[in-house]
Amino acid sequence: MKKYLSIILSLLLLLFSPHVDARKRKHHHRKVKARTHIKVAPAPPRIVDGICGIDVSHYQGTIDWEKVTHYENNPIRFVYVKATEGATIKDECYSRNVMLAKEKGFLVGSYHFFSTKSSAEEQFENFKQTVNKDTQDLIPVVDIEECKYWTADTLHKNLQIFLNEVEALYGKKPVLYTMPSFYNRYLVDRYKDYKIFIAQYGDGNPVLPDGNNWHIWQYTRKGRIDGIRGNVDVNAINPECDHNEILLNGLPDTNKSTAKKEQAPNPVPITAS
């Protein structure tokens, strides 16, 4: 009897030992796989299809303009600086930003944040007194993104007055800056004669629902640029538009360049039309 039991046990061991080894190998494979880390290469900085620029205000604090050159792989060519808001607010960093950005060789323009707390006439007077027209390379921008205190009709009436005043002073229609939600609610099918500066973040170029074309795209508000503390808005001119259309009086006179301007590492590659 013992002899038969011994034979049976030997046969069982022979039958089941390969499966036991396979299970051991399987579990061992799982452990090795769990410790394996897949290395994903970081995405290279994208090249923006269009001339790149930034817009700044006191929110960026004191900017070291000597260090401002690129965003990712994109040379910065133009700068819009906040000048005023409403009827009384003047950006505390405006004069310094305009002076140093121009010394660096950037094309510079100014923008006004349009408020629904004060009349168009008062707001234009604030903008006119703050901005020296002779220092501007770019057409002014009107930032319109709120309608808290007016009806839509009152908004359009006052906005048009402000736009007309700017055009009368500068000889060109200003650029309208806004966001898709505000554009769709208040500006769609209006202001077709004005260039649109649209703030839209994420993948894909902006598409306006009325078929109107955008001229400048603010494609991120979280840009990180040497010389600027914290985030900054980064913009690109629509490559399908004539870049010279946002110039106020043509290109600056290069014969009057100062030594500092000649040392600027990123001259603006816009040719006069």
Short mmCIF file of C-alpha atoms in Angstrom, two decimals:
data_model
loop_
_atom_site.label_atom_id
_atom_site.label_comp_id
_atom_site.label_asym_id
_atom_site.label_seq_id
_atom_site.Cartn_x
_atom_site.Cartn_y
_atom_site.Cartn_z
CA MET A 1 0.00 0.00 0.00
CA LYS A 2 2.79 2.39 0.95
CA LYS A 3 4.52 1.56 -2.31
CA TYR A 4 1.42 2.56 -4.32
CA LEU A 5 0.96 5.80 -2.32
CA SER A 6 4.58 6.72 -3.00
CA ILE A 7 4.12 6.18 -6.74
CA ILE A 8 0.89 8.24 -6.79
CA LEU A 9 2.54 11.14 -4.92
CA SER A 10 5.49 11.11 -7.34
CA LEU A 11 3.12 11.27 -10.33
CA LEU A 12 1.21 14.18 -8.78
CA LEU A 13 4.40 16.13 -8.20
CA LEU A 14 5.48 15.58 -11.79
CA LEU A 15 2.09 16.72 -13.12
CA PHE A 16 1.72 19.88 -11.07
CA SER A 17 5.29 21.14 -10.73
CA PRO A 18 5.40 22.82 -14.22
CA HIS A 19 2.24 24.81 -13.41
CA VAL A 20 3.66 25.88 -10.10
CA ASP A 21 6.83 27.11 -11.82
CA ALA A 22 4.74 28.90 -14.50
CA ARG A 23 2.72 30.66 -11.84
CA LYS A 24 5.92 31.72 -10.09
CA ARG A 25 7.33 33.04 -13.34
CA LYS A 26 4.08 34.87 -14.10
CA HIS A 27 4.03 36.62 -10.74
CA HIS A 28 7.68 37.49 -11.08
CA HIS A 29 6.98 39.05 -14.48
CA ARG A 30 4.24 41.18 -12.99
CA LYS A 31 6.54 42.50 -10.32
CA VAL A 32 9.22 43.43 -12.84
CA LYS A 33 6.67 45.13 -15.06
CA ALA A 34 5.31 47.14 -12.15
CA ARG A 35 8.77 48.55 -11.49
CA THR A 36 9.30 49.58 -15.11
CA HIS A 37 8.93 53.38 -15.71
CA ILE A 38 8.12 54.59 -19.19
CA LYS A 39 10.03 57.77 -20.01
CA VAL A 40 7.94 60.29 -21.94
CA ALA A 41 9.89 62.96 -23.78
CA PRO A 42 8.70 66.51 -22.95
CA ALA A 43 6.77 68.23 -25.71
CA PRO A 44 8.95 70.77 -27.53
CA PRO A 45 7.87 74.43 -27.28
CA ARG A 46 5.53 75.24 -30.13
CA ILE A 47 6.30 77.79 -32.80
CA VAL A 48 3.48 80.29 -33.07
CA ASP A 49 2.33 80.86 -36.63
CA GLY A 50 2.30 84.65 -36.60
CA ILE A 51 4.28 87.52 -35.07
CA CYS A 52 4.37 87.11 -31.28
CA GLY A 53 3.82 89.81 -28.65
CA ILE A 54 2.71 90.40 -25.05
CA ASP A 55 0.43 92.75 -23.15
CA VAL A 56 1.36 94.00 -19.69
CA SER A 57 0.08 96.13 -16.82
CA HIS A 58 0.86 96.78 -13.16
CA TYR A 59 -0.07 93.15 -12.46
CA GLN A 60 3.36 92.16 -13.81
CA GLY A 61 5.09 94.51 -11.37
CA THR A 62 8.52 95.87 -12.26
CA ILE A 63 9.62 94.24 -15.52
CA ASP A 64 13.29 93.72 -16.36
CA TRP A 65 12.92 94.61 -20.03
CA GLU A 66 16.55 93.75 -20.79
CA LYS A 67 15.69 90.08 -20.23
CA VAL A 68 12.45 90.05 -22.23
CA THR A 69 13.19 88.40 -25.56
CA HIS A 70 11.21 85.18 -26.20
CA TYR A 71 8.21 83.17 -25.18
CA GLU A 72 9.20 79.53 -25.60
CA ASN A 73 10.67 79.44 -29.14
CA ASN A 74 8.90 82.60 -30.28
CA PRO A 75 10.69 85.97 -30.43
CA ILE A 76 8.60 88.78 -28.92
CA ARG A 77 8.08 91.60 -31.43
CA PHE A 78 5.39 93.89 -30.02
CA VAL A 79 3.99 95.01 -26.67
CA TYR A 80 0.63 96.44 -25.66
CA VAL A 81 0.75 98.33 -22.34
CA LYS A 82 -2.25 99.12 -20.15
CA ALA A 83 -2.67 102.88 -19.89
CA THR A 84 -6.05 103.60 -18.32
CA GLU A 85 -9.30 102.18 -16.98
CA GLY A 86 -12.58 104.00 -16.75
CA ALA A 87 -12.58 107.74 -16.11
CA THR A 88 -9.94 108.04 -13.40
CA ILE A 89 -7.60 105.03 -13.21
CA LYS A 90 -4.11 105.36 -14.68
CA ASP A 91 -1.89 102.29 -14.62
CA GLU A 92 0.98 102.98 -12.25
CA CYS A 93 3.54 101.15 -14.41
CA TYR A 94 2.42 102.61 -17.75
CA SER A 95 5.05 105.30 -18.38
CA ARG A 96 7.95 103.10 -17.29
CA ASN A 97 6.78 100.14 -19.39
CA VAL A 98 6.33 102.24 -22.52
CA MET A 99 9.72 103.94 -22.19
CA LEU A 100 11.74 100.77 -21.50
CA ALA A 101 9.90 98.60 -24.03
CA LYS A 102 10.61 101.18 -26.74
CA GLU A 103 14.26 101.41 -25.69
CA LYS A 104 14.46 97.63 -26.09
CA GLY A 105 13.24 97.98 -29.68
CA PHE A 106 9.72 96.58 -29.37
CA LEU A 107 6.79 98.08 -31.24
CA VAL A 108 4.61 99.57 -28.51
CA GLY A 109 0.92 100.39 -28.24
CA SER A 110 -1.48 101.26 -25.41
CA TYR A 111 -4.83 99.95 -24.27
CA HIS A 112 -7.77 101.26 -22.28
CA PHE A 113 -10.06 99.08 -20.17
CA PHE A 114 -13.56 100.29 -21.01
CA SER A 115 -15.79 100.58 -17.93
CA THR A 116 -19.58 100.78 -17.62
CA LYS A 117 -19.29 103.01 -14.54
CA SER A 118 -18.50 106.25 -16.36
CA SER A 119 -19.34 108.00 -19.61
CA ALA A 120 -17.43 107.51 -22.85
CA GLU A 121 -16.39 111.16 -22.87
CA GLU A 122 -14.83 110.94 -19.39
CA GLN A 123 -13.01 107.75 -20.25
CA PHE A 124 -11.62 109.15 -23.49
CA GLU A 125 -10.34 112.23 -21.66
CA ASN A 126 -8.51 109.97 -19.20
CA PHE A 127 -6.93 108.00 -22.05
CA LYS A 128 -6.02 111.13 -24.02
CA GLN A 129 -4.31 112.78 -21.04
CA THR A 130 -2.33 109.64 -20.16
CA VAL A 131 -1.11 108.45 -23.54
CA ASN A 132 1.39 110.47 -25.54
CA LYS A 133 0.33 109.88 -29.12
CA ASP A 134 3.85 110.56 -30.41
CA THR A 135 5.27 107.56 -28.50
CA GLN A 136 2.86 105.05 -30.05
CA ASP A 137 3.84 102.58 -32.77
CA LEU A 138 0.61 100.58 -32.74
CA ILE A 139 -3.07 101.40 -33.05
CA PRO A 140 -4.70 101.72 -29.58
CA VAL A 141 -6.67 98.79 -28.17
CA VAL A 142 -9.99 99.11 -26.34
CA ASP A 143 -10.47 96.30 -23.81
CA ILE A 144 -14.21 95.63 -23.54
CA GLU A 145 -15.27 92.64 -21.45
CA GLU A 146 -17.93 93.72 -18.94
CA CYS A 147 -21.43 95.22 -18.97
CA LYS A 148 -22.39 95.29 -15.29
CA TYR A 149 -24.00 98.69 -14.97
CA TRP A 150 -25.52 99.45 -18.39
CA THR A 151 -28.04 97.92 -20.69
CA ALA A 152 -26.75 96.56 -23.98
CA ASP A 153 -28.06 99.64 -25.81
CA THR A 154 -26.26 102.00 -23.41
CA LEU A 155 -23.08 99.96 -23.80
CA HIS A 156 -23.12 100.19 -27.59
CA LYS A 157 -23.95 103.90 -27.54
CA ASN A 158 -21.06 104.78 -25.22
CA LEU A 159 -18.61 102.36 -26.77
CA GLN A 160 -19.22 103.82 -30.21
CA ILE A 161 -18.64 107.34 -28.87
CA PHE A 162 -15.33 106.24 -27.36
CA LEU A 163 -14.26 104.46 -30.54
CA ASN A 164 -15.11 107.53 -32.64
CA GLU A 165 -13.07 109.79 -30.36
CA VAL A 166 -10.03 107.50 -30.57
CA GLU A 167 -10.32 107.31 -34.34
CA ALA A 168 -10.58 111.09 -34.64
CA LEU A 169 -7.40 111.53 -32.58
CA TYR A 170 -5.29 108.76 -34.10
CA GLY A 171 -6.65 108.71 -37.63
CA LYS A 172 -7.31 104.95 -37.48
CA LYS A 173 -9.98 102.78 -35.90
CA PRO A 174 -8.86 101.22 -32.62
CA VAL A 175 -8.63 97.46 -32.09
CA LEU A 176 -11.34 95.77 -30.00
CA TYR A 177 -10.13 93.30 -27.37
CA THR A 178 -12.60 90.86 -25.84
CA MET A 179 -13.35 87.25 -24.94
CA PRO A 180 -15.53 84.77 -26.87
CA SER A 181 -18.34 84.79 -24.28
CA PHE A 182 -18.60 88.59 -24.35
CA TYR A 183 -18.21 88.73 -28.12
CA ASN A 184 -21.01 86.21 -28.62
CA ARG A 185 -23.36 88.06 -26.28
CA TYR A 186 -22.71 91.69 -27.16
CA LEU A 187 -20.50 92.13 -30.22
CA VAL A 188 -21.56 89.44 -32.69
CA ASP A 189 -22.67 90.90 -36.04
CA ARG A 190 -21.47 94.35 -34.91
CA TYR A 191 -18.29 96.40 -35.34
CA LYS A 192 -17.41 94.64 -38.58
CA ASP A 193 -15.10 97.53 -39.53
CA TYR A 194 -12.90 97.03 -36.46
CA LYS A 195 -10.00 94.66 -35.94
CA ILE A 196 -10.71 92.04 -33.28
CA PHE A 197 -8.23 91.05 -30.58
CA ILE A 198 -9.66 87.83 -29.13
CA ALA A 199 -8.64 86.11 -25.90
CA GLN A 200 -9.19 82.37 -26.28
CA TYR A 201 -7.17 79.71 -24.51
CA GLY A 202 -6.70 76.06 -25.38
CA ASP A 203 -6.22 74.16 -28.61
CA GLY A 204 -7.35 75.47 -31.97
CA ASN A 205 -7.46 78.93 -33.50
CA PRO A 206 -10.40 81.21 -32.65
CA VAL A 207 -13.45 81.09 -34.88
CA LEU A 208 -15.93 83.96 -34.54
CA PRO A 209 -19.57 82.89 -35.02
CA ASP A 210 -20.46 85.74 -37.39
CA GLY A 211 -17.59 84.98 -39.76
CA ASN A 212 -15.71 88.10 -38.70
CA ASN A 213 -11.94 87.64 -38.79
CA TRP A 214 -9.72 88.12 -35.76
CA HIS A 215 -6.50 90.09 -36.15
CA ILE A 216 -4.72 89.31 -32.86
CA TRP A 217 -5.08 86.19 -30.74
CA GLN A 218 -4.28 86.10 -27.02
CA TYR A 219 -3.59 82.37 -26.87
CA THR A 220 -2.36 82.12 -23.28
CA ARG A 221 -2.59 84.15 -20.10
CA LYS A 222 -0.04 81.97 -18.32
CA GLY A 223 3.10 82.77 -20.27
CA ARG A 224 6.37 82.55 -18.37
CA ILE A 225 9.02 84.91 -19.71
CA ASP A 226 12.45 85.88 -18.41
CA GLY A 227 12.36 89.34 -16.85
CA ILE A 228 8.67 89.14 -15.88
CA ARG A 229 7.53 87.94 -12.48
CA GLY A 230 4.52 85.62 -12.63
CA ASN A 231 2.26 85.01 -15.62
CA VAL A 232 1.83 87.26 -18.63
CA ASP A 233 -0.55 87.34 -21.61
CA VAL A 234 1.02 86.21 -24.89
CA ASN A 235 -0.45 87.11 -28.28
CA ALA A 236 0.05 86.41 -31.97
CA ILE A 237 -0.98 88.36 -35.06
CA ASN A 238 -3.11 86.40 -37.49
CA PRO A 239 -0.69 85.29 -40.25
CA GLU A 240 -3.51 85.71 -42.78
CA CYS A 241 -3.74 89.44 -41.99
CA ASP A 242 -1.44 92.23 -43.09
CA HIS A 243 0.80 92.80 -40.08
CA ASN A 244 1.21 96.45 -41.03
CA GLU A 245 -2.48 97.08 -40.37
CA ILE A 246 -1.87 97.50 -36.63
CA LEU A 247 0.97 99.98 -37.19
CA LEU A 248 -0.03 103.53 -36.42
CA ASN A 249 2.30 105.54 -38.64
CA GLY A 250 4.37 102.97 -40.49
CA LEU A 251 7.66 101.62 -39.25
CA PRO A 252 9.80 103.73 -36.87
CA ASP A 253 12.63 105.69 -38.48
CA THR A 254 15.61 103.33 -38.23
CA ASN A 255 18.04 106.21 -38.90
CA LYS A 256 17.19 107.59 -35.45
CA SER A 257 18.02 104.36 -33.61
CA THR A 258 19.91 104.80 -30.38
CA ALA A 259 22.80 102.62 -29.26
CA LYS A 260 20.46 100.66 -27.00
CA LYS A 261 18.09 99.97 -29.86
CA GLU A 262 20.93 98.75 -32.04
CA GLN A 263 21.83 96.22 -29.35
CA ALA A 264 18.29 94.82 -29.16
CA PRO A 265 18.43 91.08 -29.97
CA ASN A 266 15.05 90.87 -31.64
CA PRO A 267 14.38 93.57 -34.28
CA VAL A 268 10.82 93.45 -35.63
CA PRO A 269 10.69 91.76 -39.06
CA ILE A 270 7.79 93.77 -40.46
CA THR A 271 8.25 95.42 -43.82
CA ALA A 272 6.43 98.52 -44.86
CA SER A 273 3.68 97.92 -47.39
#
